Coordinates of C-alpha atoms in Angstrom, one line a residue:
X1 CA -9.9 49.7 35.6
X2 CA -7.6 52.6 34.5
X3 CA -7.0 53.0 30.8
X4 CA -3.6 53.6 29.3
X5 CA -2.6 55.5 26.2
X6 CA 0.2 55.5 23.6
X7 CA 2.8 58.2 24.3
X8 CA 6.0 59.0 22.3
X9 CA 8.8 59.1 24.9
X10 CA 11.0 62.2 24.5
X11 CA 13.8 63.7 26.5
X12 CA 13.0 66.8 28.7
X13 CA 15.2 69.0 26.6
X14 CA 13.6 68.2 23.4
X15 CA 10.5 70.2 22.4
X16 CA 7.2 68.4 22.3
X17 CA 6.0 67.3 18.9
X18 CA 2.4 67.1 18.0
X19 CA 0.9 63.6 18.2
X20 CA 0.2 63.6 14.5
X21 CA 3.9 64.2 13.7
X22 CA 5.2 61.7 16.2
X23 CA 3.3 58.6 15.1
X24 CA 4.8 58.4 11.6
X25 CA 8.3 58.6 13.1
X26 CA 7.9 55.8 15.5
X27 CA 5.7 53.4 13.4
X28 CA 7.2 52.5 10.1
X29 CA 4.2 50.6 8.8
X30 CA 0.5 50.5 9.6
X31 CA -0.8 48.1 12.2
X32 CA -2.2 44.8 10.9
X33 CA -4.8 42.9 13.0
X34 CA -3.0 39.5 12.7
X35 CA 0.5 39.3 14.1
X36 CA 2.4 36.2 15.2
X37 CA 2.1 36.9 18.9
X38 CA -0.2 39.0 21.1
X39 CA 2.4 40.6 23.2
X40 CA 3.5 42.8 20.2
X41 CA 0.2 44.6 20.2
X42 CA 0.2 45.0 23.9
X43 CA 3.7 46.5 23.8
X44 CA 2.9 49.0 21.1
X45 CA -0.7 49.9 22.0
X46 CA -0.6 49.7 25.8
X47 CA 2.7 50.8 27.2
X48 CA 3.2 50.1 30.9
X49 CA 4.9 53.4 31.7
X50 CA 2.4 56.0 33.0
X51 CA 2.7 59.6 31.7
X52 CA 1.0 62.9 32.6
X53 CA -2.1 63.5 30.5
X54 CA -1.7 65.8 27.5
X55 CA -3.9 68.9 27.6
X56 CA -3.9 72.6 26.9
X57 CA -2.7 73.4 30.4
X58 CA 0.7 71.7 30.5
X59 CA 1.0 72.0 26.7
X60 CA -0.5 75.2 25.3
X61 CA 0.1 74.1 21.7
X62 CA -2.5 71.3 22.1
X63 CA -6.0 71.9 20.9
X64 CA -9.1 70.6 22.6
X65 CA -9.2 67.0 21.5
X66 CA -12.5 66.3 23.1
X67 CA -14.2 68.9 21.0
X68 CA -13.0 67.6 17.7
X69 CA -13.0 63.9 18.5
X70 CA -16.1 62.3 17.0
X71 CA -15.7 59.3 19.2
X72 CA -15.8 61.6 22.2
X73 CA -12.6 60.4 23.9
X74 CA -11.7 62.1 27.2
X75 CA -9.4 65.0 27.1
X76 CA -6.6 63.2 28.9
X77 CA -6.4 60.7 25.9
X78 CA -6.2 57.7 28.1
X79 CA -8.3 55.6 25.8
X80 CA -6.4 53.4 23.3
X81 CA -5.8 54.7 19.8
X82 CA -7.3 51.5 18.2
X83 CA -10.4 49.8 19.4
X84 CA -9.4 46.4 20.9
X85 CA -12.3 44.6 19.3
X86 CA -10.9 45.4 15.8
X87 CA -7.8 43.4 16.6
X88 CA -9.0 40.0 17.9
X89 CA -6.6 37.5 19.5
X90 CA -4.7 35.7 16.7
X91 CA -5.7 32.1 16.4
X92 CA -3.2 29.4 17.0
X93 CA -3.4 28.2 13.4
X94 CA -2.9 24.5 14.3
X95 CA -5.0 22.0 12.3
X96 CA -4.7 18.3 13.0
X97 CA -5.6 16.0 10.1
X98 CA -5.2 12.4 9.2
X99 CA -3.1 11.4 6.3
X100 CA -6.1 10.9 4.0
X101 CA -7.4 14.4 4.7
X102 CA -3.9 15.9 4.2
X103 CA -3.6 14.1 0.9
X104 CA -7.0 15.2 -0.3
X105 CA -6.7 18.9 0.8
X106 CA -3.1 19.8 0.4
X107 CA -0.8 17.2 -1.2
X108 CA -2.9 15.6 -3.9
X109 CA -4.3 12.1 -4.0
X110 CA -2.4 10.8 -7.1
X111 CA -0.1 13.5 -8.4
X112 CA 3.3 13.2 -10.1
X113 CA 5.0 12.1 -6.9
X114 CA 2.6 9.3 -6.2
X115 CA 2.8 8.2 -9.9
X116 CA 6.6 8.0 -9.8
X117 CA 6.6 6.3 -6.5
X118 CA 3.9 3.8 -7.5
X119 CA 5.7 2.8 -10.7
X120 CA 9.1 2.3 -9.1
X121 CA 7.7 0.3 -6.2
X122 CA 5.4 -1.9 -8.3
X123 CA 8.4 -3.0 -10.4
X124 CA 9.0 -5.4 -7.5
X125 CA 6.0 -7.4 -8.6
X126 CA 7.8 -8.2 -11.9
X127 CA 10.7 -9.5 -9.8
X128 CA 8.3 -11.7 -7.8
X129 CA 6.9 -13.1 -11.0
X130 CA 10.3 -14.2 -12.2
X131 CA 11.0 -16.2 -9.0
X132 CA 7.5 -17.6 -8.8
X133 CA 6.9 -18.7 -12.4
X134 CA 10.4 -19.8 -13.3
X135 CA 9.4 -23.3 -12.1
X136 CA 7.1 -23.7 -15.1
X137 CA 10.2 -23.7 -17.4
X138 CA 12.8 -25.1 -15.1
X139 CA 10.7 -28.1 -14.0
X140 CA 9.1 -28.9 -17.3
X141 CA 9.2 -32.3 -18.9
X142 CA 11.0 -31.8 -22.2
X143 CA 10.4 -33.8 -25.3
X144 CA 12.3 -36.9 -26.1
X145 CA 13.6 -38.7 -29.2
X146 CA 14.3 -42.4 -29.9
X147 CA 18.0 -43.0 -30.6
X148 CA 17.5 -46.7 -31.3
X149 CA 14.8 -48.8 -32.9
X150 CA 15.4 -51.5 -30.3
X151 CA 13.4 -51.0 -27.1
X152 CA 12.0 -47.6 -28.1
X153 CA 8.5 -46.9 -29.4
X154 CA 8.0 -43.5 -31.1
X155 CA 4.2 -43.7 -30.4
X156 CA 4.7 -44.2 -26.7
X157 CA 2.9 -41.6 -24.5
X158 CA 5.9 -41.3 -22.2
X159 CA 9.4 -42.7 -21.6
X160 CA 8.2 -45.0 -18.9
X161 CA 8.7 -48.6 -20.0
X162 CA 11.2 -47.7 -22.7
X163 CA 14.6 -49.4 -22.7
X164 CA 17.3 -47.2 -21.1
X165 CA 19.7 -45.8 -23.7
X166 CA 17.2 -46.1 -26.5
X167 CA 16.0 -42.6 -26.2
X168 CA 17.3 -39.1 -25.1
X169 CA 15.9 -35.8 -23.9
X170 CA 15.6 -33.0 -26.4
X171 CA 18.0 -30.3 -25.4
X172 CA 20.1 -32.6 -23.3
X173 CA 20.1 -33.3 -19.6
X174 CA 20.6 -29.7 -18.6
X175 CA 17.4 -28.5 -20.3
X176 CA 15.3 -29.0 -17.1
X177 CA 15.5 -30.5 -13.6
X178 CA 13.3 -33.4 -14.8
X179 CA 15.8 -34.4 -17.4
X180 CA 18.9 -34.0 -15.2
X181 CA 17.6 -35.9 -12.2
X182 CA 15.1 -38.2 -13.9
X183 CA 12.0 -36.9 -12.3
X184 CA 9.6 -39.1 -14.4
X185 CA 7.5 -42.2 -13.9
X186 CA 7.8 -43.2 -10.2
X187 CA 9.8 -40.0 -9.4
X188 CA 7.3 -37.6 -11.0
X189 CA 5.8 -36.6 -7.6
X190 CA 9.1 -34.9 -6.8
X191 CA 8.3 -32.2 -9.3
X192 CA 5.0 -31.3 -7.5
X193 CA 6.9 -31.6 -4.2
X194 CA 9.4 -29.0 -5.2
X195 CA 6.7 -26.6 -6.3
X196 CA 4.7 -27.2 -3.1
X197 CA 7.7 -26.5 -1.0
X198 CA 8.2 -23.2 -2.7
X199 CA 4.7 -22.1 -2.0
X200 CA 5.2 -23.3 1.6
X201 CA 8.2 -21.0 1.9
X202 CA 6.0 -18.2 0.5
X203 CA 3.4 -18.9 3.2
X204 CA 6.0 -18.7 6.0
X205 CA 7.7 -15.6 4.5
X206 CA 4.4 -13.7 4.1
X207 CA 3.6 -14.0 7.8
X208 CA 7.1 -13.1 9.0
X209 CA 7.8 -10.2 6.7
X210 CA 4.2 -9.0 7.1
X211 CA 4.9 -8.5 10.8
X212 CA 8.4 -7.1 10.3
X213 CA 7.1 -4.5 7.8
X214 CA 4.6 -3.3 10.4
X215 CA 7.2 -3.2 13.2
X216 CA 10.8 -1.8 13.3
X217 CA 11.9 -2.9 9.8
X218 CA 9.3 -0.9 7.9
X219 CA 7.8 -1.3 4.4
X220 CA 10.9 -0.2 2.5
X221 CA 13.3 -2.0 4.8
X222 CA 11.4 -5.3 4.5
X223 CA 11.3 -4.9 0.7
X224 CA 15.1 -4.4 0.7
X225 CA 15.7 -7.5 2.7
X226 CA 13.5 -9.8 0.6
X227 CA 15.0 -8.6 -2.6
X228 CA 18.5 -9.3 -1.3
X229 CA 17.4 -12.8 -0.2
X230 CA 15.7 -13.4 -3.5
X231 CA 18.8 -12.5 -5.5
X232 CA 21.1 -14.6 -3.4
X233 CA 19.0 -17.8 -3.1
X234 CA 17.9 -17.5 -6.8
X235 CA 21.5 -17.5 -8.0
X236 CA 22.5 -20.3 -5.6
X237 CA 19.7 -22.5 -6.9
X238 CA 21.5 -22.6 -10.3
X239 CA 24.4 -24.4 -8.6
X240 CA 22.3 -27.1 -6.9
X241 CA 24.3 -30.3 -7.0
X242 CA 21.3 -32.6 -6.4
X243 CA 17.6 -32.6 -6.1
X244 CA 17.3 -32.2 -2.3
X245 CA 19.6 -29.2 -2.3
X246 CA 17.4 -27.8 -5.1
X247 CA 14.3 -28.3 -2.9
X248 CA 16.0 -26.6 0.1
X249 CA 17.0 -23.5 -2.0
X250 CA 13.5 -23.3 -3.5
X251 CA 12.1 -23.3 0.0
X252 CA 14.4 -20.4 1.0
X253 CA 13.6 -18.5 -2.3
X254 CA 9.9 -18.9 -1.5
X255 CA 10.4 -17.7 2.0
X256 CA 11.8 -14.4 0.6
X257 CA 9.4 -14.2 -2.3
X258 CA 6.4 -14.4 0.0
X259 CA 7.2 -10.9 1.4
X260 CA 7.9 -9.1 -1.9
X261 CA 4.3 -8.7 -3.2
X262 CA 2.7 -7.6 0.1
X263 CA 5.5 -5.2 1.0
X264 CA 5.5 -3.6 -2.5
X265 CA 1.7 -3.4 -2.6
X266 CA 1.3 -1.7 0.8
X267 CA 4.2 0.6 0.1
X268 CA 2.8 1.6 -3.3
X269 CA -0.7 2.3 -2.2
X270 CA -0.4 3.9 1.3
X271 CA 0.7 7.3 0.0
X272 CA -2.3 7.4 -2.5
X273 CA -5.5 9.3 -1.6
X274 CA -8.7 7.3 -0.8
X275 CA -10.5 8.1 -4.1
X276 CA -7.6 6.9 -6.2
X277 CA -6.4 4.0 -4.1
X278 CA -8.6 1.4 -5.7
X279 CA -7.3 2.2 -9.2
X280 CA -3.7 2.2 -8.0
X281 CA -4.1 -1.0 -6.1
X282 CA -5.6 -2.9 -9.0
X283 CA -2.9 -1.5 -11.4
X284 CA -0.1 -3.2 -9.4
X285 CA -0.9 -6.5 -10.9
X286 CA -0.2 -5.4 -14.4
X287 CA 3.4 -5.5 -13.4
X288 CA 3.1 -9.1 -12.2
X289 CA 1.5 -10.2 -15.5
X290 CA 4.1 -8.2 -17.4
X291 CA 6.8 -10.0 -15.4
X292 CA 5.4 -13.4 -16.5
X293 CA 5.3 -12.3 -20.1
X294 CA 8.9 -11.2 -19.9
X295 CA 9.9 -14.4 -18.2
X296 CA 8.6 -16.4 -21.2
X297 CA 10.9 -14.5 -23.4
X298 CA 13.9 -14.9 -21.0
X299 CA 13.2 -18.7 -20.8
X300 CA 13.0 -18.9 -24.6
X301 CA 16.6 -17.4 -24.8
X302 CA 18.1 -19.4 -21.9
X303 CA 17.1 -23.0 -22.5
X304 CA 19.2 -24.4 -19.7
X305 CA 17.5 -24.4 -16.3
X306 CA 20.7 -23.3 -14.5
X307 CA 21.3 -20.4 -16.8
X308 CA 17.6 -19.5 -16.5
X309 CA 17.7 -19.2 -12.7
X310 CA 20.7 -16.8 -12.9
X311 CA 19.0 -14.8 -15.6
X312 CA 15.8 -14.5 -13.6
X313 CA 17.7 -13.5 -10.4
X314 CA 19.7 -10.7 -11.9
X315 CA 16.6 -8.3 -12.0
X316 CA 16.5 -8.5 -8.2
X317 CA 20.0 -7.1 -8.0
X318 CA 19.1 -4.4 -10.6
X319 CA 16.0 -3.4 -8.6
X320 CA 18.1 -3.1 -5.4
X321 CA 20.7 -0.9 -7.0
X322 CA 18.8 1.2 -9.5
X323 CA 15.3 1.5 -8.2
X324 CA 15.0 1.0 -4.4
X325 CA 17.2 4.1 -3.5
X326 CA 14.6 6.3 -5.2
X327 CA 11.6 4.8 -3.2
X328 CA 10.4 6.5 0.0
X329 CA 9.2 4.9 3.2
X330 CA 5.4 5.1 3.8
X331 CA 4.3 8.2 5.7
X332 CA 1.7 6.0 7.5
X333 CA 4.4 3.8 8.9
X334 CA 6.3 6.9 10.1
X335 CA 3.2 8.0 11.8
X336 CA 2.4 4.9 13.7
X337 CA 6.0 4.5 14.7
X338 CA 6.1 7.9 16.3
X339 CA 8.3 9.5 13.7
X340 CA 6.1 12.6 13.1
X341 CA 9.0 14.7 11.9
X342 CA 9.9 12.3 9.1
X343 CA 6.2 11.9 8.2
X344 CA 5.6 15.6 8.0
X345 CA 8.8 16.1 6.0
X346 CA 7.7 13.5 3.5
X347 CA 4.3 15.0 3.2
X348 CA 5.8 18.4 2.5
X349 CA 8.0 16.8 -0.2
X350 CA 4.9 15.2 -1.8
X351 CA 3.0 18.5 -1.8
X352 CA 6.0 20.4 -3.3
X353 CA 6.6 17.8 -6.0
X354 CA 2.9 17.9 -6.9
X355 CA 2.9 21.6 -7.2
X356 CA 0.9 22.2 -4.1
X357 CA 1.6 23.7 -0.7
X358 CA 1.2 22.1 2.8
X359 CA 0.8 25.0 5.4
X360 CA 3.1 24.9 8.4
X361 CA 0.1 25.1 10.7
X362 CA -1.2 21.7 9.5
X363 CA 0.0 18.7 11.6
X364 CA -0.4 15.0 11.2
X365 CA -2.5 13.1 13.7
X366 CA -3.6 9.5 14.4
X367 CA -7.2 8.6 14.1
X368 CA -8.1 9.1 17.8
X369 CA -6.1 12.3 17.9
X370 CA -7.9 13.7 14.9
X371 CA -11.3 12.8 16.4
X372 CA -10.3 14.4 19.8
X373 CA -9.4 18.1 19.5
X374 CA -8.4 18.6 23.1
X375 CA -4.8 18.8 24.1
X376 CA -3.6 18.1 20.6
X377 CA -0.5 20.3 20.8
X378 CA 0.5 18.6 24.0
X379 CA -0.1 15.2 22.5
X380 CA 2.0 16.0 19.5
X381 CA 4.8 17.5 21.6
X382 CA 4.9 14.5 23.8
X383 CA 5.0 12.1 20.9
X384 CA 7.8 14.1 19.2
X385 CA 9.8 14.2 22.4
X386 CA 9.4 10.5 23.3
X387 CA 9.3 9.1 19.7
X388 CA 6.7 6.7 21.0
X389 CA 5.8 4.0 18.5
X390 CA 2.4 2.4 18.2
X391 CA 2.5 -1.2 17.2
X392 CA 0.1 -4.1 16.8
X393 CA 0.1 -7.8 16.0
X394 CA -2.3 -10.5 14.9
X395 CA -3.2 -11.0 18.6
X396 CA -4.7 -7.5 18.6
X397 CA -6.6 -8.3 15.4
X398 CA -8.1 -11.4 17.0
X399 CA -8.9 -9.6 20.3
X400 CA -10.9 -6.9 18.6
X401 CA -14.5 -7.8 17.7
X402 CA -14.3 -5.5 14.7
X403 CA -11.3 -7.0 13.0
X404 CA -11.6 -10.6 14.2
X405 CA -14.4 -11.5 11.9
X406 CA -12.8 -9.6 9.1
X407 CA -9.6 -11.6 9.4
X408 CA -11.5 -14.9 9.3
X409 CA -13.4 -13.9 6.2
X410 CA -10.3 -12.5 4.4
X411 CA -8.3 -15.7 5.2
X412 CA -11.0 -18.0 4.0
X413 CA -11.9 -16.1 0.8
X414 CA -8.2 -15.8 -0.1
X415 CA -7.7 -19.5 0.4
X416 CA -10.7 -20.5 -1.8
X417 CA -9.7 -17.9 -4.5
X418 CA -6.1 -19.2 -4.6
X419 CA -7.3 -22.8 -5.1
X420 CA -9.3 -21.8 -8.2
X421 CA -6.7 -19.4 -9.6
X422 CA -3.6 -21.7 -9.4
X423 CA -5.7 -24.8 -10.2
X424 CA -7.0 -23.3 -13.4
X425 CA -3.5 -22.1 -14.3
X426 CA -2.0 -25.5 -13.9
X427 CA -4.8 -27.0 -16.1
X428 CA -3.8 -24.6 -18.9
X429 CA -0.2 -25.9 -18.7
X430 CA -1.5 -29.4 -19.7
X431 CA -2.7 -28.1 -23.1
X432 CA -0.6 -29.5 -26.0
X433 CA 0.6 -26.2 -27.3
X434 CA 3.9 -24.3 -27.4
X435 CA 4.8 -23.7 -23.7
X436 CA 6.5 -20.3 -24.1
X437 CA 3.7 -19.0 -26.3
X438 CA 1.1 -20.5 -23.9
X439 CA 2.5 -18.8 -20.8
X440 CA 2.8 -15.5 -22.7
X441 CA -0.8 -15.6 -23.8
X442 CA -2.0 -16.5 -20.4
X443 CA -0.3 -13.5 -18.9
X444 CA -1.7 -11.2 -21.5
X445 CA -5.2 -12.6 -21.1
X446 CA -5.3 -11.7 -17.4
X447 CA -4.8 -8.0 -18.1
X448 CA -8.3 -7.3 -19.4
X449 CA -9.6 -8.7 -16.1
X450 CA -7.5 -6.2 -14.2
X451 CA -8.7 -3.3 -16.4
X452 CA -12.4 -4.2 -16.1
X453 CA -12.1 -4.7 -12.3
X454 CA -10.2 -1.4 -11.9
X455 CA -12.9 0.5 -13.9
X456 CA -15.8 -1.0 -11.9
X457 CA -14.1 -0.9 -8.5
X458 CA -15.1 2.6 -7.5
X459 CA -18.4 2.5 -9.3
X460 CA -19.9 -0.5 -7.7
X461 CA -17.7 -0.9 -4.7
X462 CA -15.4 -3.7 -3.4
X463 CA -18.0 -5.9 -2.0
X464 CA -20.4 -6.3 -4.9
X465 CA -17.5 -6.7 -7.3
X466 CA -15.9 -9.4 -5.2
X467 CA -19.2 -11.3 -5.0
X468 CA -19.8 -10.9 -8.8
X469 CA -16.3 -12.1 -9.9
X470 CA -16.3 -15.1 -7.5
X471 CA -19.7 -16.2 -8.7
X472 CA -18.8 -15.6 -12.4
X473 CA -15.8 -17.8 -12.1
X474 CA -17.7 -20.5 -10.1
X475 CA -20.5 -20.6 -12.6
X476 CA -18.3 -21.3 -15.6
X477 CA -16.2 -23.8 -13.6
X478 CA -19.4 -25.8 -12.8
X479 CA -20.5 -25.5 -16.4
X480 CA -17.2 -26.9 -17.5
X481 CA -17.6 -29.9 -15.2
X482 CA -20.7 -30.9 -17.2
X483 CA -18.8 -31.1 -20.5
X484 CA -16.8 -34.1 -21.7
X485 CA -13.3 -34.1 -23.1
X486 CA -14.2 -35.2 -26.6
X487 CA -14.8 -33.3 -29.8
X488 CA -16.4 -29.9 -29.6
X489 CA -17.0 -30.4 -25.9
X490 CA -13.3 -30.4 -25.2
X491 CA -13.1 -26.9 -26.8
X492 CA -16.1 -25.7 -24.8
X493 CA -14.5 -27.0 -21.6
X494 CA -11.3 -25.1 -22.4
X495 CA -13.4 -21.9 -23.0
X496 CA -15.1 -22.4 -19.6
X497 CA -11.7 -22.7 -18.0
X498 CA -10.5 -19.5 -19.7
X499 CA -13.6 -17.6 -18.5
X500 CA -13.2 -19.1 -15.0
X501 CA -9.6 -17.9 -14.7
X502 CA -10.6 -14.6 -16.2
X503 CA -13.1 -13.9 -13.4
X504 CA -10.8 -15.3 -10.7
X505 CA -7.9 -13.2 -11.8
X506 CA -10.0 -10.1 -11.1
X507 CA -11.0 -11.5 -7.8
X508 CA -7.5 -12.5 -6.8
X509 CA -6.2 -9.0 -7.3
X510 CA -9.2 -7.3 -5.9
X511 CA -8.7 -9.1 -2.6
X512 CA -5.3 -7.4 -2.1
X513 CA -6.8 -3.8 -2.1
X514 CA -9.9 -5.1 -0.2
X515 CA -7.8 -6.7 2.5
X516 CA -5.5 -3.7 2.8
X517 CA -8.5 -1.4 3.4
X518 CA -10.1 -3.7 6.0
X519 CA -7.3 -3.3 8.6
X520 CA -5.6 -0.3 10.3
X521 CA -2.0 0.7 9.6
X522 CA -0.5 -0.9 12.7
X523 CA -1.6 -4.4 11.7
X524 CA -2.2 -3.9 8.0
X525 CA 0.8 -5.9 6.7
X526 CA 0.4 -8.5 9.4
X527 CA -3.2 -9.1 8.4
X528 CA -2.4 -9.0 4.7
X529 CA 0.5 -11.5 5.4
X530 CA -2.0 -13.8 7.1
X531 CA -4.3 -13.7 4.1
X532 CA -1.4 -14.2 1.8
X533 CA -0.4 -17.3 3.8
X534 CA -3.9 -18.7 3.3
X535 CA -3.5 -18.0 -0.4
X536 CA -0.2 -19.9 -0.5
X537 CA -1.9 -22.8 1.3
X538 CA -4.5 -22.8 -1.5
X539 CA -1.6 -22.8 -4.0
X540 CA 0.0 -25.8 -2.3
X541 CA -3.3 -27.8 -2.5
X542 CA -4.2 -26.7 -6.1
X543 CA -1.9 -29.3 -7.8
X544 CA -3.4 -32.1 -5.9
X545 CA -6.9 -31.1 -7.1
X546 CA -5.6 -31.1 -10.7
X547 CA -4.3 -34.6 -10.3
X548 CA -7.9 -35.8 -9.8
X549 CA -8.4 -35.4 -13.6
X550 CA -11.6 -35.4 -15.6
X551 CA -14.4 -33.1 -14.5
X552 CA -13.7 -33.3 -10.8
X553 CA -11.3 -30.4 -10.7
X554 CA -13.9 -28.1 -12.3
X555 CA -16.4 -29.2 -9.7
X556 CA -14.0 -28.3 -6.8
X557 CA -13.2 -25.0 -8.5
X558 CA -16.8 -24.2 -9.0
X559 CA -17.8 -24.9 -5.4
X560 CA -14.9 -22.8 -4.1
X561 CA -16.0 -19.9 -6.2
X562 CA -19.7 -20.1 -5.1
X563 CA -18.8 -20.5 -1.4
X564 CA -16.3 -17.6 -1.6
X565 CA -19.0 -15.3 -3.1
X566 CA -21.4 -16.2 -0.3
X567 CA -18.8 -15.4 2.4
X568 CA -18.1 -12.0 0.7
X569 CA -21.6 -11.0 1.7
X570 CA -20.4 -10.6 5.3
X571 CA -17.4 -8.4 4.5
X572 CA -18.0 -4.7 5.1
X573 CA -17.8 -2.3 2.2
X574 CA -14.6 -0.1 2.3
X575 CA -15.4 2.2 -0.7
X576 CA -14.9 5.9 0.3
X577 CA -14.1 4.8 3.9
X578 CA -10.9 6.1 5.6
X579 CA -7.8 4.0 6.0
X580 CA -7.5 3.9 9.8
X581 CA -4.1 4.0 11.5
X582 CA -4.7 2.4 14.9
X583 CA -7.0 -0.3 16.4
X584 CA -8.7 2.4 18.6
X585 CA -9.3 4.5 15.5
X586 CA -11.0 1.7 13.5
X587 CA -13.1 0.7 16.6
X588 CA -14.2 4.4 17.1
X589 CA -14.9 4.8 13.4
X590 CA -17.0 1.7 13.1
X591 CA -18.9 2.6 16.3
X592 CA -19.7 6.0 14.8
X593 CA -20.9 4.5 11.6
X594 CA -23.2 2.1 13.4
X595 CA -24.5 5.0 15.5
X596 CA -25.2 7.1 12.5
X597 CA -26.9 4.2 10.7
X598 CA -29.2 3.6 13.7
X599 CA -30.1 7.3 14.1
X600 CA -30.9 7.6 10.4
X601 CA -33.2 4.6 10.6

């Protein structure tokens, strides 16, 4: 194969310059081995035009190059000036990584961007607390006072049996729905019905908005819709002319409220790196408890139930106008919907805001693409050109043997946990204390459970902590069922109830982050919505358990806690495991884990 050489092209009339004087004139800077493209080297080092060899015959001023060349090049100088092996072919520079890897290596797992985004998004939990717990104050049974000594007994336990007109409600008829519509005695069941209908709406809304947030609407779009509906229905509830209109509007409010928490939770935690996701996920529930504490103060100021509904709905409007515009969509949702450009743009923004740098040669990939290095550039190009979206539904979850059992366990455990959590909360309402102070203290008492769970979450793992908190709550509930409601035993039963709700509060919030990590991005909100629906079903049944009275509610709560802990044994651990994006990715990942486990044995 003939060799070529580098020649400085001159006109025939110009005198020939020595090679040593020509090179600095033509080459302004030294060669570097890594250039963007290969054809630049070939153009400079290996020109295609052939020239006569330079030697002492046709150019007398040339010296014998072969004599002085230590490399012993031929006298015709046809060998290249630079050895080809010193300038290897430049690498493509493309690196395909999943979102978790990009966050860990280039963007930061929980930097200033994630902190700001997390706080702004989690404020939606306080909004949800307003709409959920407002019923405690709006549907309360106020105190009453005798206005006449005839037909009214001050020592009576209730107004049932008292002569009409001989007594009146403290605060007037507008103090609560019970006072305005006479929901006492034979009509008392309607209070529980209105609350059950609200949780029924939450159950429906959680399933619908869980699916919409995974599909075309997105996490941020779904959060915007539910906040608008919450604000509208909450304000309309204040103008209910009768009880049944009130129940209908509470159903619609519950429908929108059911999607607030799950959309906010997923949107807040998906941009967080895997090692920080547990702490972030558990911290979201501080906002819910803070919302309950703030609501007690709002209810203390606005004593009329109609004014209270308007006051508790205004924060939804404020969130839409002042907070939501500064919240970004989830990069994982962008990825599975085929919007790679938007996903990469967002990741570059995260890295820049965190003071880091995401190289241009790093590209985002789905699980199966990251595991398969062949034809990556072609796959990315096709997805960018076609904007192909990857979607999933609960049908896909049920079809897959990996996620099917996970869904069953998540749904069952969430149901049992909700029965205990809401049941114990309703029992606390029956204490003869100041209602506003009682609700405030209950909200504050839950916060230590969140803190302890968050600290131990990444130390012991999701699975052992779920089992421990479920059994902790179940044990004290069973212990409370053995105590009578007299004397000191009454106080001890109350303490057992507090410890039971303390443990179940940690479990209830742990299940959110646990369920989120059990399912891939394409069906994550749908699966979380299904689990939330089961939790709402437990919330609907909890008041009926409380009605049993005596020690039976504690027995039911204890059994639910113990059974839930036993089921948690069969849920796989997700600590330090990747958050998969697709159904194929989670199946491949679980297959690889099983193979590595078998080989290690």
